[in-house]
Short mmCIF file of N, CA and C in Angstrom, two decimals:
data_model
loop_
_atom_site.label_atom_id
_atom_site.label_comp_id
_atom_site.label_asym_id
_atom_site.label_seq_id
_atom_site.Cartn_x
_atom_site.Cartn_y
_atom_site.Cartn_z
N MET A 1 -55.72 -8.09 0.96
CA MET A 1 -56.87 -8.94 1.24
C MET A 1 -55.57 -10.84 1.66
N TYR A 2 -56.34 -11.17 2.48
CA TYR A 2 -55.52 -12.64 2.84
C TYR A 2 -57.38 -13.46 2.62
N ILE A 3 -57.34 -13.84 4.03
CA ILE A 3 -58.78 -14.86 3.53
C ILE A 3 -59.36 -14.41 3.07
N GLY A 4 -60.39 -13.15 3.05
CA GLY A 4 -61.66 -12.46 2.56
C GLY A 4 -61.70 -13.17 0.93
N HIS A 5 -60.41 -13.26 0.29
CA HIS A 5 -60.66 -13.85 -1.11
C HIS A 5 -61.15 -14.80 -0.97
N ALA A 6 -61.07 -15.55 -0.27
CA ALA A 6 -61.72 -17.03 0.06
C ALA A 6 -63.67 -16.82 0.05
N GLY A 7 -64.17 -15.36 0.95
CA GLY A 7 -65.28 -15.72 1.12
C GLY A 7 -65.70 -15.06 -0.74
N VAL A 8 -65.35 -14.32 -1.78
CA VAL A 8 -65.67 -14.01 -2.45
C VAL A 8 -65.72 -15.57 -3.60
N ALA A 9 -65.33 -16.68 -2.67
CA ALA A 9 -64.96 -18.14 -4.27
C ALA A 9 -66.22 -18.57 -3.22
N LEU A 10 -66.89 -18.19 -2.11
CA LEU A 10 -68.00 -18.77 -1.62
C LEU A 10 -68.98 -17.80 -1.93
N GLY A 11 -69.46 -16.48 -2.04
CA GLY A 11 -70.63 -16.21 -2.60
C GLY A 11 -70.13 -16.10 -4.19
N ALA A 12 -69.67 -16.58 -4.80
CA ALA A 12 -69.53 -16.85 -6.60
C ALA A 12 -70.31 -18.13 -6.78
N LYS A 13 -70.29 -19.36 -5.26
CA LYS A 13 -70.83 -20.56 -6.05
C LYS A 13 -71.84 -19.97 -5.94
N ARG A 14 -72.38 -19.12 -5.71
CA ARG A 14 -73.83 -19.38 -5.33
C ARG A 14 -74.58 -18.71 -6.66
N PHE A 15 -73.20 -18.19 -7.23
CA PHE A 15 -74.17 -17.69 -8.53
C PHE A 15 -73.75 -18.07 -10.12
N ALA A 16 -72.07 -19.61 -9.79
CA ALA A 16 -72.15 -20.63 -10.30
C ALA A 16 -72.71 -21.69 -9.82
N PRO A 17 -73.46 -22.40 -9.97
CA PRO A 17 -73.34 -23.71 -9.32
C PRO A 17 -72.72 -24.49 -10.01
N SER A 18 -72.68 -24.82 -11.49
CA SER A 18 -71.86 -25.55 -12.11
C SER A 18 -70.01 -25.28 -12.20
N VAL A 19 -69.73 -24.55 -11.41
CA VAL A 19 -68.30 -24.23 -11.05
C VAL A 19 -68.22 -24.57 -9.79
N THR A 20 -67.02 -25.47 -10.32
CA THR A 20 -66.28 -25.95 -8.43
C THR A 20 -65.80 -24.93 -7.52
N LEU A 21 -65.63 -25.33 -6.26
CA LEU A 21 -65.75 -24.61 -5.22
C LEU A 21 -64.10 -24.13 -5.26
N ALA A 22 -62.86 -25.41 -5.74
CA ALA A 22 -61.52 -25.61 -5.79
C ALA A 22 -61.56 -24.25 -7.34
N ALA A 23 -62.30 -24.51 -8.62
CA ALA A 23 -62.23 -23.90 -9.23
C ALA A 23 -62.39 -22.21 -9.42
N LEU A 24 -63.28 -21.40 -7.90
CA LEU A 24 -63.40 -20.53 -7.60
C LEU A 24 -62.17 -19.77 -6.93
N ILE A 25 -61.93 -20.45 -5.69
CA ILE A 25 -60.76 -20.71 -5.06
C ILE A 25 -59.55 -19.88 -5.68
N PHE A 26 -59.09 -21.43 -6.97
CA PHE A 26 -58.29 -20.70 -7.64
C PHE A 26 -58.20 -19.16 -7.70
N ALA A 27 -59.30 -18.63 -8.88
CA ALA A 27 -59.51 -17.54 -9.37
C ALA A 27 -59.96 -16.52 -8.04
N ALA A 28 -59.68 -16.94 -7.23
CA ALA A 28 -60.27 -15.60 -6.61
C ALA A 28 -58.44 -15.29 -5.85
N TYR A 29 -57.74 -16.12 -6.19
CA TYR A 29 -56.64 -16.19 -5.59
C TYR A 29 -55.42 -16.16 -6.55
N LEU A 30 -56.07 -15.88 -7.87
CA LEU A 30 -55.45 -15.94 -9.25
C LEU A 30 -53.73 -14.40 -8.83
N PRO A 31 -53.82 -13.62 -8.59
CA PRO A 31 -53.31 -12.66 -8.67
C PRO A 31 -51.94 -13.07 -7.66
N ASP A 32 -52.49 -13.78 -6.71
CA ASP A 32 -51.71 -14.24 -6.21
C ASP A 32 -50.25 -15.70 -6.15
N TRP A 33 -51.24 -16.46 -6.27
CA TRP A 33 -50.49 -17.58 -7.34
C TRP A 33 -49.12 -16.85 -7.81
N VAL A 34 -49.39 -16.19 -9.49
CA VAL A 34 -48.43 -15.32 -10.31
C VAL A 34 -47.87 -14.72 -9.42
N ASP A 35 -48.15 -13.63 -8.51
CA ASP A 35 -46.73 -12.94 -7.69
C ASP A 35 -46.65 -13.92 -6.89
N ALA A 36 -46.59 -15.27 -6.48
CA ALA A 36 -45.85 -15.72 -5.63
C ALA A 36 -44.89 -16.56 -6.29
N ALA A 37 -45.37 -17.38 -7.62
CA ALA A 37 -44.41 -17.70 -8.93
C ALA A 37 -43.37 -17.21 -9.56
N LEU A 38 -43.71 -15.72 -9.51
CA LEU A 38 -42.42 -14.27 -9.92
C LEU A 38 -42.00 -14.67 -8.93
N CYS A 39 -42.43 -14.16 -7.57
CA CYS A 39 -41.56 -14.39 -5.96
C CYS A 39 -39.86 -15.51 -6.20
N VAL A 40 -40.92 -16.78 -6.59
CA VAL A 40 -39.68 -17.71 -6.12
C VAL A 40 -38.94 -17.89 -7.45
N THR A 41 -39.06 -17.64 -8.79
CA THR A 41 -38.46 -17.76 -9.56
C THR A 41 -37.27 -16.06 -9.50
N GLY A 42 -37.63 -15.07 -9.27
CA GLY A 42 -36.68 -14.11 -8.60
C GLY A 42 -37.03 -13.42 -9.51
N LYS A 43 -38.25 -13.51 -9.98
CA LYS A 43 -38.53 -11.67 -11.47
C LYS A 43 -39.63 -10.73 -10.11
N HIS A 44 -39.08 -10.75 -8.79
CA HIS A 44 -40.38 -10.05 -8.30
C HIS A 44 -40.26 -8.97 -7.88
N HIS A 45 -38.79 -8.04 -8.55
CA HIS A 45 -38.66 -6.88 -8.58
C HIS A 45 -39.87 -6.07 -9.43
N ASN A 46 -40.49 -6.78 -10.04
CA ASN A 46 -42.21 -5.99 -11.07
C ASN A 46 -43.38 -7.01 -10.88
N ALA A 47 -43.32 -8.19 -10.08
CA ALA A 47 -44.44 -8.62 -9.90
C ALA A 47 -45.49 -7.97 -9.34
N GLN A 48 -45.60 -7.44 -9.17
CA GLN A 48 -47.10 -6.68 -8.46
C GLN A 48 -47.59 -5.88 -9.34
N MET A 49 -47.03 -5.58 -10.62
CA MET A 49 -47.52 -4.46 -12.44
C MET A 49 -48.12 -6.11 -12.88
N LEU A 50 -47.56 -7.09 -12.46
CA LEU A 50 -47.67 -8.38 -13.75
C LEU A 50 -48.87 -8.92 -12.98
N SER A 51 -48.98 -8.93 -12.09
CA SER A 51 -49.98 -9.59 -11.43
C SER A 51 -51.23 -8.66 -10.72
N HIS A 52 -51.20 -7.88 -9.78
CA HIS A 52 -52.43 -6.67 -9.07
C HIS A 52 -52.34 -5.64 -9.71
N SER A 53 -52.04 -5.28 -10.61
CA SER A 53 -52.31 -4.35 -12.03
C SER A 53 -53.52 -4.18 -12.86
N VAL A 54 -54.57 -3.46 -12.96
CA VAL A 54 -55.83 -3.42 -13.92
C VAL A 54 -55.84 -4.40 -14.94
N PRO A 55 -54.48 -4.04 -16.17
CA PRO A 55 -54.15 -4.68 -16.86
C PRO A 55 -53.91 -6.46 -16.69
N ALA A 56 -53.16 -6.10 -15.55
CA ALA A 56 -52.64 -7.99 -15.15
C ALA A 56 -53.66 -8.38 -15.16
N ALA A 57 -54.80 -7.88 -14.36
CA ALA A 57 -55.92 -8.44 -13.22
C ALA A 57 -56.94 -9.22 -14.98
N LEU A 58 -57.16 -7.74 -15.45
CA LEU A 58 -57.56 -7.95 -17.10
C LEU A 58 -58.07 -9.25 -17.78
N VAL A 59 -56.06 -9.79 -18.01
CA VAL A 59 -55.53 -10.70 -18.71
C VAL A 59 -55.94 -11.82 -17.79
N LEU A 60 -55.13 -11.83 -16.91
CA LEU A 60 -55.86 -12.97 -15.94
C LEU A 60 -57.56 -13.51 -15.73
N ALA A 61 -58.55 -12.51 -15.97
CA ALA A 61 -59.55 -12.77 -15.38
C ALA A 61 -60.42 -13.28 -17.22
N VAL A 62 -59.51 -12.75 -17.95
CA VAL A 62 -59.84 -13.44 -19.41
C VAL A 62 -59.62 -14.48 -19.58
N LEU A 63 -58.34 -15.04 -18.77
CA LEU A 63 -57.34 -16.32 -19.50
C LEU A 63 -58.43 -17.50 -18.65
N ALA A 64 -58.62 -17.06 -16.91
CA ALA A 64 -59.16 -17.76 -15.69
C ALA A 64 -60.26 -18.29 -16.80
N GLY A 65 -61.32 -17.03 -16.77
CA GLY A 65 -62.85 -17.29 -17.67
C GLY A 65 -62.87 -18.30 -19.09
N ALA A 66 -61.57 -18.02 -19.30
CA ALA A 66 -61.66 -19.13 -20.88
C ALA A 66 -61.99 -20.05 -20.38
N THR A 67 -61.45 -20.99 -18.86
CA THR A 67 -61.00 -21.89 -19.09
C THR A 67 -62.68 -22.74 -18.71
N GLN A 68 -63.98 -22.02 -18.71
CA GLN A 68 -65.54 -22.46 -18.60
C GLN A 68 -66.03 -22.12 -19.90
N LEU A 69 -65.39 -22.08 -20.62
CA LEU A 69 -65.65 -21.86 -22.48
C LEU A 69 -65.96 -22.92 -23.01
N ARG A 70 -65.05 -24.35 -22.84
CA ARG A 70 -65.20 -25.32 -23.34
C ARG A 70 -66.68 -26.41 -22.99
N ARG A 71 -67.40 -25.65 -21.76
CA ARG A 71 -68.44 -26.31 -21.55
C ARG A 71 -69.67 -24.87 -21.82
N ALA A 72 -69.51 -24.12 -22.88
CA ALA A 72 -70.10 -23.60 -23.38
C ALA A 72 -70.98 -22.56 -21.61
N ASP A 73 -70.74 -22.71 -20.92
CA ASP A 73 -71.30 -21.93 -19.80
C ASP A 73 -70.47 -20.28 -19.97
N ARG A 74 -71.34 -19.32 -20.32
CA ARG A 74 -70.78 -18.29 -20.81
C ARG A 74 -70.99 -17.69 -19.32
N GLY A 75 -72.04 -18.15 -18.21
CA GLY A 75 -72.14 -17.15 -17.22
C GLY A 75 -71.29 -17.86 -15.90
N ALA A 76 -70.87 -19.05 -16.23
CA ALA A 76 -70.06 -18.91 -15.62
C ALA A 76 -68.16 -18.24 -15.84
N PHE A 77 -67.91 -17.44 -17.53
CA PHE A 77 -66.56 -17.31 -17.72
C PHE A 77 -67.23 -16.33 -16.82
N PHE A 78 -68.31 -15.36 -16.49
CA PHE A 78 -68.76 -14.35 -16.10
C PHE A 78 -67.89 -14.14 -15.15
N ILE A 79 -68.44 -15.10 -14.15
CA ILE A 79 -68.41 -15.37 -12.48
C ILE A 79 -67.04 -15.38 -12.15
N ILE A 80 -66.04 -16.68 -13.04
CA ILE A 80 -64.90 -16.59 -12.70
C ILE A 80 -63.84 -15.23 -13.06
N ALA A 81 -64.10 -14.57 -14.18
CA ALA A 81 -63.39 -13.02 -14.46
C ALA A 81 -63.70 -12.11 -13.12
N ALA A 82 -64.81 -12.20 -12.88
CA ALA A 82 -65.59 -11.13 -11.79
C ALA A 82 -64.91 -11.82 -10.82
N THR A 83 -64.97 -13.04 -10.41
CA THR A 83 -63.63 -13.56 -9.37
C THR A 83 -62.44 -12.76 -9.24
N VAL A 84 -61.84 -13.10 -10.16
CA VAL A 84 -60.22 -12.90 -10.20
C VAL A 84 -60.55 -11.17 -10.02
N ILE A 85 -61.06 -10.46 -11.03
CA ILE A 85 -60.71 -9.18 -10.52
C ILE A 85 -61.32 -8.45 -9.73
N SER A 86 -62.62 -8.90 -8.90
CA SER A 86 -62.16 -8.90 -7.82
C SER A 86 -61.32 -8.64 -6.63
N HIS A 87 -60.50 -9.66 -6.78
CA HIS A 87 -59.44 -9.74 -5.68
C HIS A 87 -58.11 -8.76 -6.00
N VAL A 88 -57.71 -7.50 -6.86
CA VAL A 88 -57.31 -6.84 -7.17
C VAL A 88 -57.80 -5.32 -6.75
N LEU A 89 -59.70 -5.62 -6.92
CA LEU A 89 -60.01 -4.45 -6.08
C LEU A 89 -59.87 -4.69 -4.39
N LEU A 90 -60.12 -5.63 -4.43
CA LEU A 90 -60.18 -5.42 -3.12
C LEU A 90 -59.53 -5.53 -2.38
N ASP A 91 -57.83 -5.94 -2.81
CA ASP A 91 -56.53 -5.27 -2.21
C ASP A 91 -56.31 -4.23 -2.62
N TYR A 92 -56.81 -3.47 -3.07
CA TYR A 92 -56.82 -1.91 -3.38
C TYR A 92 -57.54 -0.97 -1.86
N ILE A 93 -58.43 -1.70 -1.48
CA ILE A 93 -58.50 -1.60 0.41
C ILE A 93 -57.75 -1.77 1.38
N THR A 94 -57.11 -3.50 1.15
CA THR A 94 -56.10 -3.34 2.21
C THR A 94 -54.87 -3.52 1.80
N GLY A 95 -54.68 -2.92 1.36
CA GLY A 95 -53.15 -2.29 0.64
C GLY A 95 -52.51 -2.11 -0.26
N ILE A 96 -51.36 -1.30 -0.86
CA ILE A 96 -51.42 -0.48 -1.88
C ILE A 96 -51.04 -1.26 -3.12
N LYS A 97 -51.65 -0.77 -4.07
CA LYS A 97 -51.15 -1.80 -5.14
C LYS A 97 -50.83 -0.82 -6.54
N PRO A 98 -50.47 -1.14 -7.81
CA PRO A 98 -50.58 -0.84 -8.94
C PRO A 98 -51.02 -0.81 -9.64
N THR A 99 -51.57 0.32 -10.54
CA THR A 99 -52.44 0.73 -10.90
C THR A 99 -52.48 0.39 -12.77
N TRP A 100 -51.30 0.60 -13.20
CA TRP A 100 -51.26 0.41 -14.58
C TRP A 100 -49.29 0.91 -14.89
N PRO A 101 -48.86 0.53 -16.08
CA PRO A 101 -47.43 0.70 -16.10
C PRO A 101 -47.67 2.19 -15.80
N GLY A 102 -46.11 3.00 -15.54
CA GLY A 102 -46.61 4.29 -15.13
C GLY A 102 -47.67 4.83 -14.45
N GLY A 103 -48.46 3.89 -13.41
CA GLY A 103 -49.59 4.81 -13.13
C GLY A 103 -49.13 4.65 -11.62
N PRO A 104 -50.47 5.31 -10.70
CA PRO A 104 -49.79 5.31 -9.52
C PRO A 104 -50.44 4.10 -8.61
N LEU A 105 -49.67 4.63 -7.61
CA LEU A 105 -49.85 2.78 -6.46
C LEU A 105 -50.98 3.61 -5.77
N VAL A 106 -52.04 2.69 -5.31
CA VAL A 106 -53.02 3.14 -4.93
C VAL A 106 -53.91 1.89 -4.08
N GLY A 107 -54.65 2.26 -2.74
CA GLY A 107 -55.20 1.82 -1.99
C GLY A 107 -54.54 2.88 -0.65
N LEU A 108 -56.20 1.70 0.26
CA LEU A 108 -56.11 2.20 1.84
C LEU A 108 -55.20 1.48 3.04
N GLN A 109 -54.28 0.78 2.49
CA GLN A 109 -53.34 -0.07 3.94
C GLN A 109 -54.19 0.11 4.75
N ILE A 110 -55.33 -0.41 5.00
CA ILE A 110 -55.41 -1.15 6.01
C ILE A 110 -55.00 -1.76 7.27
N TYR A 111 -53.94 -2.51 6.03
CA TYR A 111 -52.89 -4.27 6.65
C TYR A 111 -52.71 -3.42 7.67
N SER A 112 -52.21 -2.09 7.68
CA SER A 112 -51.51 -1.33 8.93
C SER A 112 -51.73 -1.25 10.18
N LEU A 113 -53.86 -1.91 9.38
CA LEU A 113 -54.92 -1.48 11.28
C LEU A 113 -55.03 -3.06 11.19
N PRO A 114 -54.53 -3.64 11.80
CA PRO A 114 -54.89 -6.05 11.53
C PRO A 114 -56.58 -5.21 12.28
N ILE A 115 -57.10 -4.98 13.02
CA ILE A 115 -58.04 -4.54 14.24
C ILE A 115 -58.79 -4.88 12.51
N VAL A 116 -58.98 -3.43 12.03
CA VAL A 116 -59.92 -3.17 11.00
C VAL A 116 -59.86 -4.08 9.75
N ASP A 117 -58.74 -4.46 9.60
CA ASP A 117 -58.22 -5.36 8.31
C ASP A 117 -58.79 -7.14 9.00
N PHE A 118 -59.21 -7.37 9.93
CA PHE A 118 -60.02 -8.20 9.83
C PHE A 118 -61.56 -8.10 10.66
N ALA A 119 -61.65 -6.62 10.62
CA ALA A 119 -63.22 -6.12 10.44
C ALA A 119 -64.21 -6.42 9.67
N VAL A 120 -63.19 -6.01 8.33
CA VAL A 120 -63.53 -5.87 6.91
C VAL A 120 -63.16 -7.25 6.53
N GLU A 121 -62.17 -7.80 6.76
CA GLU A 121 -62.04 -8.99 6.17
C GLU A 121 -63.33 -10.28 6.73
N ALA A 122 -63.81 -10.66 7.45
CA ALA A 122 -64.41 -11.11 8.21
C ALA A 122 -66.07 -10.49 7.44
N ALA A 123 -66.02 -9.44 7.43
CA ALA A 123 -66.81 -9.21 6.56
C ALA A 123 -67.24 -9.95 5.29
N VAL A 124 -66.33 -9.96 4.48
CA VAL A 124 -66.33 -9.95 3.07
C VAL A 124 -66.35 -11.73 3.66
N ILE A 125 -66.11 -12.68 4.09
CA ILE A 125 -66.20 -13.82 4.62
C ILE A 125 -67.45 -14.18 5.13
N VAL A 126 -68.43 -13.24 5.93
CA VAL A 126 -69.39 -13.39 6.60
C VAL A 126 -69.91 -13.72 5.07
N ALA A 127 -69.91 -12.48 4.50
CA ALA A 127 -71.27 -12.16 3.57
C ALA A 127 -71.28 -13.33 2.38
N GLY A 128 -69.81 -13.32 1.88
CA GLY A 128 -69.80 -14.92 0.51
C GLY A 128 -69.87 -16.46 1.38
N TRP A 129 -70.33 -16.52 2.45
CA TRP A 129 -70.61 -17.64 3.19
C TRP A 129 -71.97 -17.91 3.45
N LEU A 130 -72.50 -16.65 3.86
CA LEU A 130 -73.87 -16.78 3.50
C LEU A 130 -74.79 -16.65 2.23
N LEU A 131 -73.65 -16.32 1.34
CA LEU A 131 -74.33 -16.59 0.48
C LEU A 131 -73.95 -18.10 -0.49
N TYR A 132 -73.13 -18.50 -0.15
CA TYR A 132 -72.75 -19.98 -0.43
C TYR A 132 -73.96 -20.96 0.33
N LYS A 133 -73.81 -20.70 1.90
CA LYS A 133 -75.35 -21.30 2.21
C LYS A 133 -76.29 -21.53 1.55
N GLN A 134 -76.57 -20.67 0.24
CA GLN A 134 -77.85 -20.77 -0.22
C GLN A 134 -77.39 -21.20 -1.49
N ALA A 135 -76.55 -21.89 -1.61
CA ALA A 135 -75.90 -22.38 -2.85
C ALA A 135 -75.70 -24.20 -2.82
N VAL A 136 -75.36 -24.48 -1.53
CA VAL A 136 -75.25 -26.04 -1.63
C VAL A 136 -76.16 -26.79 -0.80
N PRO A 137 -76.13 -27.81 -0.27
CA PRO A 137 -77.82 -28.70 0.37
C PRO A 137 -77.22 -28.30 1.97
N ALA A 138 -78.12 -28.57 2.60
CA ALA A 138 -77.71 -28.06 4.37
C ALA A 138 -76.81 -29.96 4.20
N SER A 139 -75.55 -29.71 5.18
CA SER A 139 -74.40 -31.01 5.24
C SER A 139 -75.22 -31.26 7.34
N THR A 140 -74.97 -32.69 7.47
CA THR A 140 -75.25 -32.50 8.97
C THR A 140 -73.92 -33.41 9.14
N GLY A 141 -73.09 -33.72 8.97
CA GLY A 141 -71.60 -33.69 8.99
C GLY A 141 -71.28 -32.26 9.98
N ARG A 142 -69.85 -32.94 10.94
CA ARG A 142 -69.64 -31.86 11.91
C ARG A 142 -69.05 -31.12 11.02
N TRP A 143 -67.90 -31.98 10.61
CA TRP A 143 -66.27 -31.51 10.10
C TRP A 143 -66.42 -30.91 8.53
N ASN A 144 -67.64 -31.29 7.53
CA ASN A 144 -68.18 -30.82 6.67
C ASN A 144 -69.32 -29.88 6.88
N SER A 145 -69.36 -28.95 7.74
CA SER A 145 -71.03 -27.86 7.56
C SER A 145 -69.79 -27.00 7.26
N PRO A 146 -70.99 -26.01 6.62
CA PRO A 146 -70.58 -24.87 6.15
C PRO A 146 -70.00 -24.18 7.54
N ALA A 147 -70.86 -24.12 9.04
CA ALA A 147 -70.60 -23.26 9.51
C ALA A 147 -68.99 -23.75 10.72
N THR A 148 -68.60 -24.85 10.48
CA THR A 148 -67.30 -25.73 10.13
C THR A 148 -66.22 -24.35 9.71
N MET A 149 -66.67 -24.65 8.49
CA MET A 149 -65.86 -23.85 7.42
C MET A 149 -65.81 -22.31 7.99
N LEU A 150 -66.61 -21.68 7.93
CA LEU A 150 -66.76 -20.03 8.85
C LEU A 150 -66.13 -20.33 9.72
N VAL A 151 -66.02 -21.12 10.54
CA VAL A 151 -65.61 -20.68 12.22
C VAL A 151 -63.95 -20.74 11.62
N ALA A 152 -63.40 -21.74 10.61
CA ALA A 152 -61.58 -21.67 10.19
C ALA A 152 -61.45 -20.99 9.43
N LEU A 153 -62.12 -19.87 8.30
CA LEU A 153 -62.05 -19.43 7.84
C LEU A 153 -61.45 -18.22 8.84
N LEU A 154 -62.74 -17.61 9.42
CA LEU A 154 -62.63 -16.39 10.79
C LEU A 154 -60.76 -16.86 11.38
N PHE A 155 -60.91 -17.83 12.13
CA PHE A 155 -59.64 -18.16 12.66
C PHE A 155 -58.42 -17.96 11.54
N MET A 156 -58.22 -18.52 10.71
CA MET A 156 -57.35 -18.06 10.03
C MET A 156 -57.26 -16.64 9.62
N GLN A 157 -57.91 -15.93 9.58
CA GLN A 157 -57.76 -14.10 9.16
C GLN A 157 -57.69 -13.84 10.60
N ALA A 158 -57.67 -14.49 11.58
CA ALA A 158 -57.54 -13.36 12.83
C ALA A 158 -55.93 -13.81 12.81
N ALA A 159 -55.34 -14.95 12.83
CA ALA A 159 -54.07 -15.50 13.18
C ALA A 159 -53.36 -14.70 11.90
N VAL A 160 -53.47 -14.24 10.87
CA VAL A 160 -52.93 -13.17 9.65
C VAL A 160 -52.95 -12.12 10.13
N ASP A 161 -53.82 -11.73 10.96
CA ASP A 161 -54.01 -10.09 11.68
C ASP A 161 -53.09 -10.06 12.84
N VAL A 162 -52.91 -11.45 13.86
CA VAL A 162 -51.97 -11.28 14.74
C VAL A 162 -50.73 -11.49 14.65
N GLN A 163 -50.05 -12.03 13.32
CA GLN A 163 -49.02 -12.18 12.59
C GLN A 163 -48.80 -10.78 12.89
N ARG A 164 -49.72 -10.27 12.10
CA ARG A 164 -49.33 -8.81 11.04
C ARG A 164 -49.01 -7.47 12.56
N LEU A 165 -49.53 -8.10 13.93
CA LEU A 165 -49.59 -7.39 15.03
C LEU A 165 -48.28 -7.71 15.69
N LEU A 166 -47.48 -8.78 15.57
CA LEU A 166 -46.62 -8.80 16.29
C LEU A 166 -45.48 -8.84 15.45
N ALA A 167 -45.33 -9.25 13.55
CA ALA A 167 -44.54 -8.99 13.07
C ALA A 167 -44.98 -7.37 11.70
N PRO A 168 -44.98 -6.82 12.36
CA PRO A 168 -45.48 -5.84 11.19
C PRO A 168 -44.97 -5.71 10.04
N SER A 169 -43.92 -5.90 9.88
CA SER A 169 -42.71 -5.35 8.80
C SER A 169 -42.61 -6.68 8.05
N LEU A 170 -43.19 -8.13 8.36
CA LEU A 170 -42.52 -8.90 7.10
C LEU A 170 -43.07 -8.99 6.23
N ASN A 171 -42.28 -9.36 5.14
CA ASN A 171 -42.36 -9.21 3.53
C ASN A 171 -42.77 -10.78 3.62
N LYS A 172 -43.53 -10.42 2.22
CA LYS A 172 -44.34 -11.84 1.42
C LYS A 172 -43.35 -12.12 0.69
N CYS A 173 -42.92 -11.15 0.19
CA CYS A 173 -41.33 -11.92 -1.00
C CYS A 173 -39.35 -11.71 -0.54
#
C-alpha cells in the first residue's frame, strides 16, 4: 500500500484526538521508514524481514506507541501501535511480505493490477478521510480544507498507479 497508509492515519485521528496528525502519519509509514533506512545503508538484503514481518511490526508498534506513554495516554499508545500494525496488514493485501523468520511470504499482490490497487487504496483513503472529518473542526480555507486533502491524496495514489502501469518492474530499493 502506498498512499492508503495516510488514510489509516487520518482515520486514527478520530480515535486519538490528542495525537498529532504528523505522529499518526509517521506511525502509519514507520515500517517503510525502517525499510528505506536499511536500503540507504546497504542492508536491504533482509530489509523486509526487519521492517514488514509480524515480529518487526510488533516491535515497531510497541516502540512507536511508547512515545505516547509520557503523556499518560494509554489510548494513544494503542491507536499509534494499531496504526503501525495496520501498515503490515494492508501490505499483505497490496504486496507480498514476510510473515516471520523462516515463515512464508504472503500477500495478494494487487500492485500487479494497478486499477484494482487504486480502488482498494482509494477506499482506504476515503474511509479514513470520512473519519478524519468527524475529528476536526470544519475549515473555511480553500487550501487547508479536508476536501482539498482528499483530492490531493487520491491524485497522489493515481500517480503511483499510473507509474506502476508504465514501469511495473521499477523496484523501490
